[in-house]
Amino acid sequence: MKKSIIFLSLLLVLSLSACGKSSDNTNNQGAANNNAGTTTGQTGGTAAAGNGEATFKANCVSCHGNNLEGAVGPNLQKIGAKYSADEIAGIVSNGRGGMPSFKGQLSDADIQGVAQWLATKK
């Protein structure tokens, strides 16, 4: 019985660690460079949202799935109907529940891009 509890605990820790920062820094740098100079709001929203998808795919799919269907993390397919871009940016930046903070791992522009892109999912 103790061995199965230890095994399940280890499995849980490994699953949660998969939600951390991507080891592929090339994708992160490219997304950061693409977002340089992009503003949030109505004028920069489309460009930021386009780069947000690339940033999401490089950093978030291990927990939220390629199609936002959820896995370790929740389903995000209609997240924009529940939260605004600013609220989503706050969650990505500061973390929430089992989700880690991405402040310091992603640039502010990357976080805004992901938030703007997710806010379109309604």
Backbone as numpy.savetxt, mean C-alpha at the origin, in Angstrom:
# Nx Ny Nz CAx CAy CAz Cx Cy Cz
0.67 -30.83 20.95 -0.16 -29.63 20.95 0.71 -28.37 20.95
1.78 -28.38 21.79 2.65 -27.21 21.84 3.34 -26.98 20.50
3.73 -28.06 19.84 4.40 -27.92 18.55 3.48 -27.29 17.51
2.21 -27.64 17.53 1.29 -27.06 16.55 1.05 -25.58 16.83
1.01 -25.19 18.09 0.85 -23.77 18.43 2.08 -22.98 17.99
3.25 -23.53 18.24 4.49 -22.86 17.83 4.54 -22.75 16.31
4.16 -23.82 15.62 4.16 -23.81 14.16 3.19 -22.76 13.62
1.99 -22.70 14.17 1.00 -21.72 13.71 1.46 -20.30 14.01
2.09 -20.10 15.15 2.62 -18.77 15.49 3.70 -18.36 14.51
4.59 -19.28 14.19 5.65 -18.99 13.23 5.06 -18.69 11.85
4.07 -19.45 11.45 3.41 -19.22 10.17 2.77 -17.83 10.13
2.14 -17.42 11.21 1.51 -16.10 11.29 2.56 -15.00 11.17
3.66 -15.14 11.88 4.73 -14.13 11.83 5.29 -14.03 10.41
5.52 -15.15 9.77 6.04 -15.12 8.41 5.04 -14.49 7.44
3.78 -14.77 7.62 2.75 -14.18 6.77 2.70 -12.67 6.93
2.77 -12.21 8.16 2.73 -10.76 8.41 3.99 -10.07 7.92
5.12 -10.74 8.00 6.36 -10.12 7.54 6.35 -9.93 6.02
5.55 -10.71 5.32 5.45 -10.56 3.86 4.80 -9.24 3.48
4.12 -8.58 4.42 3.46 -7.30 4.14 4.41 -6.13 4.27
5.64 -6.37 4.63 6.62 -5.31 4.83 7.09 -4.73 3.52
8.15 -3.96 3.59 8.72 -3.27 2.44 9.20 -4.26 1.40
8.96 -3.94 0.15 9.43 -4.76 -0.96 10.94 -4.69 -1.04
11.57 -5.79 -1.39 13.02 -5.80 -1.53 13.46 -5.30 -2.90
12.54 -5.01 -3.78 12.86 -4.54 -5.11 12.90 -3.02 -5.11
14.06 -2.46 -4.78 14.21 -1.01 -4.68 14.18 -0.34 -6.04
14.45 -1.07 -7.11 14.40 -0.48 -8.44 13.01 0.04 -8.75
11.98 -0.74 -8.44 10.61 -0.30 -8.69 10.26 0.89 -7.83
10.69 0.90 -6.57 10.39 2.01 -5.68 11.04 3.29 -6.17
12.30 3.21 -6.62 12.99 4.39 -7.09 12.33 4.93 -8.35
11.94 4.04 -9.25 11.28 4.47 -10.48 9.97 5.17 -10.17
9.19 4.63 -9.25 7.93 5.25 -8.89 8.17 6.58 -8.22
9.20 6.66 -7.38 9.51 7.92 -6.69 9.93 8.97 -7.71
10.76 8.59 -8.68 11.19 9.53 -9.70 10.03 9.97 -10.57
9.11 9.07 -10.87 7.94 9.43 -11.67 7.03 10.38 -10.93
7.00 10.32 -9.61 6.14 11.18 -8.82 6.78 12.52 -8.49
8.06 12.70 -8.76 8.73 13.94 -8.42 8.02 15.10 -9.11
7.65 16.10 -8.34 6.99 17.26 -8.88 5.50 17.09 -9.08
4.96 15.94 -8.81 3.52 15.72 -8.96 2.82 16.28 -7.74
1.76 17.02 -7.97 1.01 17.56 -6.86 -0.25 16.75 -6.67
-0.77 16.83 -5.47 -2.04 16.17 -5.22 -3.15 17.16 -5.50
-4.34 16.68 -5.51 -5.47 17.56 -5.79 -5.98 17.30 -7.19
-6.78 18.23 -7.69 -7.46 17.99 -8.95 -6.52 18.03 -10.15
-5.51 18.90 -10.15 -4.66 18.99 -11.33 -3.67 17.83 -11.42
-3.14 17.36 -10.29 -2.15 16.29 -10.32 -2.73 14.94 -10.04
-4.02 14.84 -9.82 -4.63 13.59 -9.39 -4.44 12.45 -10.37
-4.62 12.69 -11.66 -4.53 11.61 -12.62 -3.11 11.07 -12.72
-2.12 11.96 -12.80 -0.73 11.51 -12.88 -0.32 10.80 -11.60
-0.70 11.36 -10.46 -0.36 10.74 -9.19 -1.03 9.38 -9.06
-2.27 9.28 -9.50 -3.00 8.01 -9.41 -2.36 6.97 -10.32
-1.89 7.36 -11.50 -1.22 6.42 -12.40 0.05 5.86 -11.79
0.84 6.72 -11.18 2.05 6.28 -10.51 1.72 5.52 -9.24
0.59 5.83 -8.64 0.15 5.14 -7.43 -0.08 3.67 -7.68
-0.58 3.33 -8.85 -0.80 1.92 -9.18 0.53 1.17 -9.21
1.56 1.77 -9.81 2.88 1.13 -9.87 3.47 0.97 -8.48
3.31 2.00 -7.65 3.81 1.93 -6.27 3.07 0.86 -5.50
1.75 0.78 -5.68 0.95 -0.25 -5.02 1.44 -1.63 -5.42
1.63 -1.84 -6.72 2.05 -3.17 -7.20 3.43 -3.54 -6.67
4.30 -2.56 -6.45 5.64 -2.84 -5.95 5.68 -3.07 -4.44
4.67 -2.58 -3.70 4.76 -2.61 -2.24 3.58 -3.25 -1.51
2.45 -3.40 -2.15 1.22 -3.73 -1.41 0.55 -5.04 -1.81
0.88 -5.56 -3.00 0.15 -6.73 -3.49 0.36 -7.98 -2.64
1.47 -8.07 -1.92 1.69 -9.27 -1.11 0.63 -9.41 -0.02
0.06 -8.32 0.42 -0.99 -8.38 1.45 -2.39 -8.13 0.88
-2.49 -7.28 -0.14 -3.82 -6.89 -0.64 -4.19 -7.52 -1.98
-3.27 -8.27 -2.60 -3.57 -8.98 -3.84 -3.41 -8.13 -5.08
-3.12 -8.79 -6.21 -2.95 -8.10 -7.49 -4.20 -7.36 -7.93
-5.36 -7.88 -7.58 -6.63 -7.27 -7.99 -7.35 -6.62 -6.82
-6.61 -6.27 -5.78 -7.15 -5.63 -4.58 -8.12 -6.52 -3.83
-8.10 -7.83 -4.11 -9.08 -8.75 -3.54 -8.82 -9.08 -2.08
-7.66 -8.72 -1.58 -7.34 -9.03 -0.19 -6.67 -10.39 -0.08
-5.85 -10.51 0.92 -5.17 -11.77 1.24 -4.92 -11.71 2.73
-3.71 -11.38 3.13 -3.43 -11.13 4.54 -4.12 -9.83 4.95
-4.08 -8.83 4.07 -4.74 -7.56 4.30 -6.15 -7.57 3.74
-6.93 -6.54 4.02 -8.32 -6.51 3.58 -8.49 -6.25 2.08
-9.66 -6.57 1.57 -10.07 -6.28 0.21 -10.15 -4.76 0.05
-9.54 -4.24 -1.02 -9.54 -2.79 -1.26 -10.28 -2.42 -2.55
-11.04 -3.34 -3.12 -11.68 -3.09 -4.41 -12.65 -1.91 -4.39
-13.24 -1.59 -3.26 -14.18 -0.46 -3.16 -13.78 0.48 -2.03
-12.48 0.58 -1.77 -11.98 1.39 -0.65 -12.31 2.87 -0.84
-12.35 3.35 -2.08 -12.65 4.75 -2.35 -14.07 5.14 -1.99
-14.97 4.18 -1.88 -16.34 4.47 -1.46 -16.41 4.66 0.05
-15.41 4.18 0.76 -15.41 4.25 2.22 -14.52 5.37 2.76
-13.38 5.62 2.10 -12.41 6.60 2.58 -12.03 7.58 1.48
-11.71 8.81 1.86 -11.20 9.82 0.93 -9.71 9.55 0.69
-9.14 10.22 -0.31 -7.72 10.09 -0.60 -6.88 10.50 0.61
-7.29 11.56 1.31 -6.55 12.00 2.50 -6.60 10.96 3.61
-7.75 10.34 3.80 -7.87 9.30 4.83 -7.02 8.08 4.47
-7.03 7.71 3.21 -6.22 6.57 2.77 -4.74 6.89 2.95
-4.33 8.11 2.60 -2.93 8.51 2.77 -2.52 8.42 4.24
-3.40 8.81 5.14 -3.11 8.71 6.57 -2.92 7.27 7.01
-3.74 6.37 6.49 -3.63 4.95 6.84 -2.32 4.37 6.29
-1.99 4.68 5.04 -0.75 4.18 4.44 0.45 4.74 5.20
0.40 6.01 5.51 1.52 6.66 6.18 1.72 6.18 7.61
0.65 6.08 8.37 0.75 5.79 9.80 0.48 4.34 10.17
-0.07 3.57 9.25 -0.44 2.19 9.56 -1.76 2.16 10.30
-2.32 0.95 10.43 -3.60 0.81 11.12 -3.87 -0.67 11.33
-4.25 -1.04 12.52 -4.51 -2.45 12.80 -3.26 -3.27 12.54
-3.36 -4.26 11.66 -2.21 -5.10 11.32 -1.34 -4.53 10.22
-1.73 -3.40 9.64 -0.95 -2.82 8.55 0.18 -1.96 9.11
1.41 -2.17 8.62 2.52 -1.36 9.10 2.50 0.05 8.49
3.19 0.97 9.14 3.37 2.31 8.61 4.35 2.26 7.44
4.06 3.02 6.40 4.99 3.12 5.28 5.71 4.47 5.26
5.52 5.26 6.33 6.24 6.53 6.46 7.73 6.19 6.57
8.55 6.82 5.78 9.97 6.53 5.79 10.36 5.42 4.81
9.40 4.59 4.42 9.67 3.55 3.42 9.26 4.03 2.03
8.20 4.83 1.98 7.74 5.43 0.73 7.81 6.94 0.88
8.06 7.63 -0.21 8.07 9.09 -0.17 6.63 9.59 0.02
6.51 10.84 0.43 5.17 11.44 0.56 4.44 11.42 -0.78
5.18 11.66 -1.86 4.57 11.65 -3.20 4.06 10.24 -3.54
4.82 9.22 -3.18 4.38 7.84 -3.44 3.12 7.52 -2.63
3.11 7.93 -1.37 1.94 7.68 -0.51 0.72 8.39 -1.08
0.88 9.64 -1.51 -0.23 10.38 -2.09 -0.70 9.73 -3.39
0.24 9.25 -4.19 -0.12 8.58 -5.44 -0.94 7.33 -5.21
-0.51 6.51 -4.24 -1.26 5.30 -3.89 -2.64 5.68 -3.38
-2.69 6.69 -2.52 -3.97 7.11 -1.93 -4.92 7.62 -3.01
-4.41 8.42 -3.94 -5.26 8.95 -5.02 -5.77 7.81 -5.91
-4.89 6.86 -6.21 -5.29 5.73 -7.05 -6.35 4.88 -6.34
-6.12 4.57 -5.06 -7.09 3.76 -4.32 -8.42 4.49 -4.15
-8.37 5.82 -4.03 -9.61 6.60 -3.85 -10.52 6.50 -5.08
-9.97 6.13 -6.22 -10.80 5.97 -7.42 -11.52 4.62 -7.45
-11.19 3.75 -6.54 -11.79 2.40 -6.49 -13.08 2.47 -5.71
-14.21 2.56 -6.43 -15.51 2.74 -5.77 -16.50 1.71 -6.21
